[in-house]
Structures are given as C-alpha cells and as structure tokens.
PDB file of C-alpha atoms and ligand atoms in Angstrom:
ATOM      1  CA  MET J 215     -82.823 -72.541  43.435  1.00 53.00           C
ATOM      2  CA  THR J 216     -84.022 -70.713  47.390  1.00 86.00           C
ATOM      3  CA  VAL J 217     -83.262 -67.182  45.721  1.00 92.00           C
ATOM      4  CA  GLN J 218     -87.374 -66.100  45.501  1.00 93.00           C
ATOM      5  CA  PRO J 219     -89.273 -63.110  43.554  1.00 94.00           C
ATOM      6  CA  ILE J 220     -89.827 -60.418  46.173  1.00 96.00           C
ATOM      7  CA  ARG J 221     -93.634 -58.874  46.431  1.00 95.00           C
ATOM      8  CA  LEU J 222     -93.407 -55.277  45.545  1.00 94.00           C
ATOM      9  CA  PHE J 223     -95.748 -52.351  46.598  1.00 93.00           C
ATOM     10  CA  GLY J 224     -99.103 -52.915  46.131  1.00 90.00           C
ATOM     11  CA  ASP J 225     -99.181 -56.276  47.022  1.00 91.00           C
ATOM     12  CA  PRO J 226    -101.246 -56.657  49.968  1.00 93.00           C
ATOM     13  CA  VAL J 227     -99.064 -58.873  51.764  1.00 95.00           C
ATOM     14  CA  LEU J 228     -97.115 -56.473  52.799  1.00 95.00           C
ATOM     15  CA  ARG J 229    -100.085 -54.428  54.179  1.00 95.00           C
ATOM     16  CA  THR J 230    -101.329 -57.285  56.634  1.00 96.00           C
ATOM     17  CA  PRO J 231     -99.798 -57.668  59.845  1.00 98.00           C
ATOM     18  CA  ALA J 232     -97.180 -61.023  59.918  1.00 98.00           C
ATOM     19  CA  ASP J 233     -98.163 -63.717  62.743  1.00 98.00           C
ATOM     20  CA  PRO J 234     -95.376 -65.003  65.758  1.00 98.00           C
ATOM     21  CA  VAL J 235     -93.817 -68.223  64.940  1.00 98.00           C
ATOM     22  CA  VAL J 236     -94.918 -70.739  67.164  1.00 98.00           C
ATOM     23  CA  ASP J 237     -92.985 -73.647  65.281  1.00 97.00           C
ATOM     24  CA  PHE J 238     -89.263 -73.239  65.401  1.00 98.00           C
ATOM     25  CA  ASP J 239     -89.307 -76.502  62.381  1.00 97.00           C
ATOM     26  CA  LYS J 240     -86.611 -77.189  59.689  1.00 97.00           C
ATOM     27  CA  GLU J 241     -89.381 -75.166  57.941  1.00 97.00           C
ATOM     28  CA  LEU J 242     -88.349 -72.256  59.556  1.00 98.00           C
ATOM     29  CA  ARG J 243     -84.883 -72.816  58.736  1.00 98.00           C
ATOM     30  CA  THR J 244     -85.853 -73.301  55.069  1.00 97.00           C
ATOM     31  CA  LEU J 245     -86.992 -69.372  55.237  1.00 98.00           C
ATOM     32  CA  VAL J 246     -84.416 -68.022  56.787  1.00 98.00           C
ATOM     33  CA  ARG J 247     -82.435 -69.513  54.161  1.00 97.00           C
ATOM     34  CA  ASP J 248     -84.372 -67.685  51.412  1.00 97.00           C
ATOM     35  CA  LEU J 249     -84.680 -64.849  52.989  1.00 98.00           C
ATOM     36  CA  VAL J 250     -80.666 -64.157  53.733  1.00 98.00           C
ATOM     37  CA  GLU J 251     -80.027 -65.834  49.775  1.00 97.00           C
ATOM     38  CA  THR J 252     -82.469 -63.277  48.616  1.00 97.00           C
ATOM     39  CA  MET J 253     -81.870 -60.323  50.392  1.00 97.00           C
ATOM     40  CA  GLN J 254     -77.973 -61.286  49.232  1.00 96.00           C
ATOM     41  CA  ASP J 255     -78.958 -62.259  46.077  1.00 96.00           C
ATOM     42  CA  GLU J 256     -80.400 -58.097  45.900  1.00 95.00           C
ATOM     43  CA  GLY J 257     -77.456 -56.499  47.975  1.00 94.00           C
ATOM     44  CA  GLY J 258     -80.679 -55.395  50.637  1.00 95.00           C
ATOM     45  CA  ALA J 259     -79.332 -54.444  54.317  1.00 97.00           C
ATOM     46  CA  GLY J 260     -82.728 -56.502  55.187  1.00 98.00           C
ATOM     47  CA  LEU J 261     -85.475 -58.821  54.100  1.00 98.00           C
ATOM     48  CA  ALA J 262     -88.977 -59.597  56.259  1.00 98.00           C
ATOM     49  CA  ALA J 263     -90.707 -63.036  55.526  1.00 98.00           C
ATOM     50  CA  PRO J 264     -93.428 -60.768  54.116  1.00 98.00           C
ATOM     51  CA  GLN J 265     -91.572 -59.574  51.755  1.00 98.00           C
ATOM     52  CA  LEU J 266     -91.261 -62.990  50.457  1.00 98.00           C
ATOM     53  CA  GLY J 267     -95.290 -63.363  50.284  1.00 97.00           C
ATOM     54  CA  VAL J 268     -94.794 -65.261  54.241  1.00 98.00           C
ATOM     55  CA  GLY J 269     -97.021 -64.067  57.124  1.00 98.00           C
ATOM     56  CA  LEU J 270     -94.579 -65.459  59.774  1.00 98.00           C
ATOM     57  CA  ARG J 271     -92.360 -62.162  62.427  1.00 98.00           C
ATOM     58  CA  VAL J 272     -89.041 -63.079  60.946  1.00 98.00           C
ATOM     59  CA  PHE J 273     -86.350 -60.699  58.799  1.00 98.00           C
ATOM     60  CA  THR J 274     -82.775 -61.312  58.195  1.00 98.00           C
ATOM     61  CA  PHE J 275     -79.964 -58.344  57.825  1.00 98.00           C
ATOM     62  CA  ASP J 276     -76.807 -57.845  56.668  1.00 98.00           C
ATOM     63  CA  VAL J 277     -75.416 -54.842  58.276  1.00 97.00           C
ATOM     64  CA  ASP J 278     -71.356 -54.051  58.616  1.00 93.00           C
ATOM     65  CA  ASP J 279     -70.779 -57.183  57.093  1.00 91.00           C
ATOM     66  CA  VAL J 280     -72.838 -59.138  60.256  1.00 96.00           C
ATOM     67  CA  VAL J 281     -75.124 -61.237  58.621  1.00 98.00           C
ATOM     68  CA  GLY J 282     -78.487 -62.156  60.649  1.00 98.00           C
ATOM     69  CA  HIS J 283     -81.564 -63.214  61.214  1.00 98.00           C
ATOM     70  CA  ILE J 284     -84.127 -62.685  64.239  1.00 98.00           C
ATOM     71  CA  VAL J 285     -87.524 -63.868  64.588  1.00 98.00           C
ATOM     72  CA  ASN J 286     -90.869 -62.748  66.428  1.00 98.00           C
ATOM     73  CA  PRO J 287     -89.196 -59.317  67.480  1.00 98.00           C
ATOM     74  CA  VAL J 288     -89.910 -57.074  70.058  1.00 98.00           C
ATOM     75  CA  LEU J 289     -87.949 -53.551  69.950  1.00 98.00           C
ATOM     76  CA  SER J 290     -87.315 -50.943  72.580  1.00 98.00           C
ATOM     77  CA  PHE J 291     -85.078 -47.857  72.215  1.00 98.00           C
ATOM     78  CA  PRO J 292     -83.146 -47.147  75.082  1.00 97.00           C
ATOM     79  CA  ASP J 293     -82.784 -42.731  74.407  1.00 98.00           C
ATOM     80  CA  ASP J 294     -84.763 -40.411  72.295  1.00 97.00           C
ATOM     81  CA  GLU J 295     -81.846 -39.916  70.013  1.00 98.00           C
ATOM     82  CA  GLU J 296     -83.018 -39.907  66.337  1.00 98.00           C
ATOM     83  CA  GLN J 297     -81.375 -40.575  62.860  1.00 98.00           C
ATOM     84  CA  ASP J 298     -82.639 -38.796  59.582  1.00 97.00           C
ATOM     85  CA  GLY J 299     -80.788 -40.311  56.157  1.00 96.00           C
ATOM     86  CA  ALA J 300     -81.673 -42.358  53.079  1.00 96.00           C
ATOM     87  CA  GLU J 301     -83.811 -44.922  53.599  1.00 97.00           C
ATOM     88  CA  GLY J 302     -84.675 -47.906  50.821  1.00 97.00           C
ATOM     89  CA  CYS J 303     -86.899 -50.932  50.703  1.00 97.00           C
ATOM     90  CA  LEU J 304     -86.467 -54.392  48.058  1.00 97.00           C
ATOM     91  CA  SER J 305     -90.101 -53.780  47.626  1.00 97.00           C
ATOM     92  CA  ILE J 306     -90.332 -50.472  46.617  1.00 96.00           C
ATOM     93  CA  PRO J 307     -87.181 -50.512  44.058  1.00 95.00           C
ATOM     94  CA  GLY J 308     -85.212 -47.753  43.009  1.00 94.00           C
ATOM     95  CA  ILE J 309     -86.415 -45.253  45.331  1.00 95.00           C
ATOM     96  CA  TYR J 310     -84.536 -43.543  48.430  1.00 96.00           C
ATOM     97  CA  ILE J 311     -85.984 -41.330  50.253  1.00 96.00           C
ATOM     98  CA  ASP J 312     -85.025 -39.552  53.478  1.00 96.00           C
ATOM     99  CA  THR J 313     -86.540 -41.141  56.411  1.00 97.00           C
ATOM    100  CA  LYS J 314     -86.586 -40.232  59.704  1.00 97.00           C
ATOM    101  CA  ARG J 315     -85.818 -43.536  62.272  1.00 98.00           C
ATOM    102  CA  ARG J 316     -84.070 -43.796  66.055  1.00 98.00           C
ATOM    103  CA  GLN J 317     -80.700 -43.772  66.637  1.00 98.00           C
ATOM    104  CA  ASN J 318     -80.292 -46.988  69.205  1.00 98.00           C
ATOM    105  CA  VAL J 319     -82.606 -50.027  69.499  1.00 98.00           C
ATOM    106  CA  VAL J 320     -82.633 -53.240  71.281  1.00 98.00           C
ATOM    107  CA  ALA J 321     -84.221 -55.801  69.276  1.00 98.00           C
ATOM    108  CA  ALA J 322     -85.198 -58.905  71.614  1.00 98.00           C
ATOM    109  CA  GLY J 323     -86.528 -62.195  70.011  1.00 98.00           C
ATOM    110  CA  PHE J 324     -85.257 -65.851  69.160  1.00 98.00           C
ATOM    111  CA  ASN J 325     -82.932 -67.538  66.879  1.00 98.00           C
ATOM    112  CA  GLU J 326     -84.326 -70.198  64.258  1.00 98.00           C
ATOM    113  CA  HIS J 327     -83.762 -73.081  67.104  1.00 98.00           C
ATOM    114  CA  GLY J 328     -85.795 -70.928  69.555  1.00 98.00           C
ATOM    115  CA  ASP J 329     -82.676 -69.454  71.992  1.00 98.00           C
ATOM    116  CA  PRO J 330     -83.791 -65.980  72.976  1.00 98.00           C
ATOM    117  CA  ILE J 331     -81.285 -63.310  71.478  1.00 98.00           C
ATOM    118  CA  GLN J 332     -81.205 -59.637  71.483  1.00 98.00           C
ATOM    119  CA  ILE J 333     -79.714 -57.466  68.439  1.00 97.00           C
ATOM    120  CA  VAL J 334     -78.115 -54.096  70.124  1.00 96.00           C
ATOM    121  CA  GLY J 335     -78.345 -51.683  67.301  1.00 96.00           C
ATOM    122  CA  THR J 336     -77.122 -48.104  66.205  1.00 97.00           C
ATOM    123  CA  GLY J 337     -77.107 -45.972  62.916  1.00 98.00           C
ATOM    124  CA  LEU J 338     -77.911 -48.320  59.733  1.00 97.00           C
ATOM    125  CA  MET J 339     -78.373 -51.322  62.450  1.00 98.00           C
ATOM    126  CA  ALA J 340     -81.180 -49.603  64.337  1.00 98.00           C
ATOM    127  CA  ARG J 341     -82.461 -48.040  60.994  1.00 98.00           C
ATOM    128  CA  CYS J 342     -82.817 -51.622  59.841  1.00 98.00           C
ATOM    129  CA  ALA J 343     -84.436 -53.721  62.673  1.00 98.00           C
ATOM    130  CA  GLN J 344     -87.096 -50.656  62.244  1.00 98.00           C
ATOM    131  CA  HIS J 345     -88.012 -51.065  59.113  1.00 98.00           C
ATOM    132  CA  GLU J 346     -87.839 -54.390  59.005  1.00 98.00           C
ATOM    133  CA  THR J 347     -89.774 -54.925  61.894  1.00 98.00           C
ATOM    134  CA  ASP J 348     -92.535 -52.572  60.297  1.00 98.00           C
ATOM    135  CA  HIS J 349     -92.591 -55.053  57.430  1.00 98.00           C
ATOM    136  CA  LEU J 350     -93.874 -57.695  60.176  1.00 98.00           C
ATOM    137  CA  ASP J 351     -96.516 -55.474  61.030  1.00 98.00           C
ATOM    138  CA  GLY J 352     -97.829 -54.690  57.366  1.00 96.00           C
ATOM    139  CA  VAL J 353     -96.503 -51.091  57.423  1.00 96.00           C
ATOM    140  CA  LEU J 354     -94.248 -49.213  54.737  1.00 96.00           C
ATOM    141  CA  PHE J 355     -91.032 -46.852  55.061  1.00 96.00           C
ATOM    142  CA  VAL J 356     -93.494 -44.282  53.245  1.00 94.00           C
ATOM    143  CA  ASP J 357     -95.745 -44.510  55.788  1.00 94.00           C
ATOM    144  CA  ARG J 358     -92.806 -43.071  58.232  1.00 95.00           C
ATOM    145  CA  LEU J 359     -92.753 -39.837  56.004  1.00 95.00           C
ATOM    146  CA  ASP J 360     -93.792 -36.517  56.766  1.00 93.00           C
ATOM    147  CA  ALA J 361     -96.262 -35.242  54.739  1.00 93.00           C
ATOM    148  CA  ASP J 362     -93.556 -33.577  51.530  1.00 94.00           C
ATOM    149  CA  ARG J 363     -91.119 -36.144  51.957  1.00 95.00           C
ATOM    150  CA  ARG J 364     -94.023 -38.620  51.285  1.00 93.00           C
ATOM    151  CA  LYS J 365     -95.270 -36.905  48.612  1.00 93.00           C
ATOM    152  CA  GLN J 366     -92.443 -36.900  46.512  1.00 94.00           C
ATOM    153  CA  ALA J 367     -91.900 -40.719  47.649  1.00 93.00           C
ATOM    154  CA  MET J 368     -95.432 -41.526  45.846  1.00 91.00           C
ATOM    155  CA  LYS J 369     -94.686 -39.356  42.329  1.00 92.00           C
ATOM    156  CA  GLU J 370     -91.669 -41.580  42.283  1.00 94.00           C
ATOM    157  CA  ILE J 371     -93.439 -44.559  43.136  1.00 92.00           C
ATOM    158  CA  ARG J 372     -96.128 -44.337  40.218  1.00 90.00           C
ATOM    159  CA  ALA J 373     -92.898 -43.098  38.133  1.00 91.00           C
ATOM    160  CA  ALA J 374     -91.372 -46.447  38.408  1.00 93.00           C
ATOM    161  CA  GLU J 375     -91.494 -49.031  35.621  1.00 90.00           C
ATOM    162  CA  TRP J 376     -92.333 -51.998  37.736  1.00 90.00           C
ATOM    163  CA  TYR J 377     -95.546 -50.113  39.388  1.00 88.00           C
ATOM    164  CA  ASN J 378     -99.069 -50.910  38.238  1.00 78.00           C
ATOM    165  CA  PRO J 379    -102.366 -49.402  40.284  1.00 75.00           C
ATOM    166  CA  ASP J 380    -104.232 -51.225  37.879  1.00 75.00           C
ATOM    167  CA  ALA J 381    -103.009 -54.709  38.270  1.00 63.00           C
ATOM    168  CA  PRO J 382    -101.023 -56.141  41.834  1.00 55.00           C
ATOM    169  CA  PRO J 383     -99.659 -58.543  42.175  1.00 47.00           C
ATOM    170  CA  VAL J 384    -101.774 -61.570  42.851  1.00 46.00           C
ATOM    171  CA  VAL J 385    -100.656 -63.256  46.576  1.00 41.00           C
ATOM    172  CA  LYS J 386     -99.864 -67.063  46.262  1.00 42.00           C
ATOM    173  CA  ALA J 387    -100.728 -69.544  49.154  1.00 42.00           C
ATOM    174  CA  SER J 388     -97.882 -69.828  51.806  1.00 44.00           C
ATOM    175  CA  PRO J 389     -95.836 -72.955  51.165  1.00 45.00           C
ATOM    176  CA  HIS J 390     -95.013 -71.966  54.616  1.00 45.00           C
ATOM    177  CA  GLY J 391     -98.531 -71.568  55.797  1.00 39.00           C
ATOM    178  CA  LEU J 392     -98.605 -75.083  58.605  1.00 37.00           C
ATOM    179  CA  PHE J 393     -97.414 -72.436  60.947  1.00 37.00           C
ATOM    180  CA  GLY J 394     -98.678 -69.186  59.627  1.00 37.00           C
ATOM    181  CA  ARG J 395    -102.749 -68.054  58.581  1.00 33.00           C
TER     182      ARG J 395
HETATM  183 ZN1   ZN Q 554     -88.762 -52.794  52.851  1.00 61.68          ZN
END
C-alpha cells in the first residue's frame, strides 16, 4: 500500500519550508511513487511531499492527462499575464476559492534520476506548478488570496468537519529523513 494519508491544514509540516533533495536514490523514487499514487487516489491535480509529511522539495502533477514529477523546482515567469479561477488543495479538502495566479510558468528542476528537466506550463499546469512549489515553501493557497477572499476561505475552513483547531495532527518522523532534515 503506497497511498499515504494527506496532512491537513493546521499540521505544522505544511508551514515548514522543505529541504532540497541531494540524494537521487531509491528512497526518492519510492517517495515519487507514493506521491503519484496518493494524488491519483484522491483525484488531485498535484501533490507536494510536505503534504505526506516529508520535508523535501518534490511535487507530482496530473494535468491534462500528463502525469509527472519534478524535484527541486525553480519557477520563472516568461510574461506578466495572470489568470483567476477556482483553486483547491487536498490539504484543505472541499474548499475551492478563486485565486489569482500567473498564466505562464517555466519550472526548472530534476527528475527522480537527477536528470535536469524543464516544464513549460500554461493555464492549469501553471496554476499547479505555482500551488505545489508554494507548498515546498510552507505557503498555502489561502495565503495568496486578497483580504475578502481569505476571510471567506477561513470561514469555510473553520466550518469544515475536518478542521479541529484544538487538536492539530501530530507530525510523525519522516521515513525519508535520511536526506531530509
Ligand atoms: Zn495544495
């Protein structure tokens, strides 16, 4: 079983910047496989390692029937064009709020074998790359909202059946800690 539980909003691991991957080994490939299988099990467009409690800079995506991953991504923006549309997060389940993002993005990084790769994304793929890279910096999409939209998001989060401010989930030791913190 490689589908893993997803950490929910309130879990400190989601607010902790992840470390760069330095060892492109079997453990990394297991992590990528777990991310892909969990993402697909949940029907998500993307999933970042911190959402599985692993503090490493890796995310997977499943956009327009293209499934992939990127390690140590660095984003750049070829223009100033923006998009505005519904965004959600598997760590904030059931809540979708219009979020402004850049329309075009280039993500440079590595595959699980350490080969350099580049993802040129537009629209949903660009949104996904920005959302997932934010996760690696401890940033959530609600942080990207303007004041009114954030107020609405927090209202919905507090009303969500999964939200428990008095008992945030415990962060367990990562099985991938060898090349993490
Ligand atoms: Zn997310």
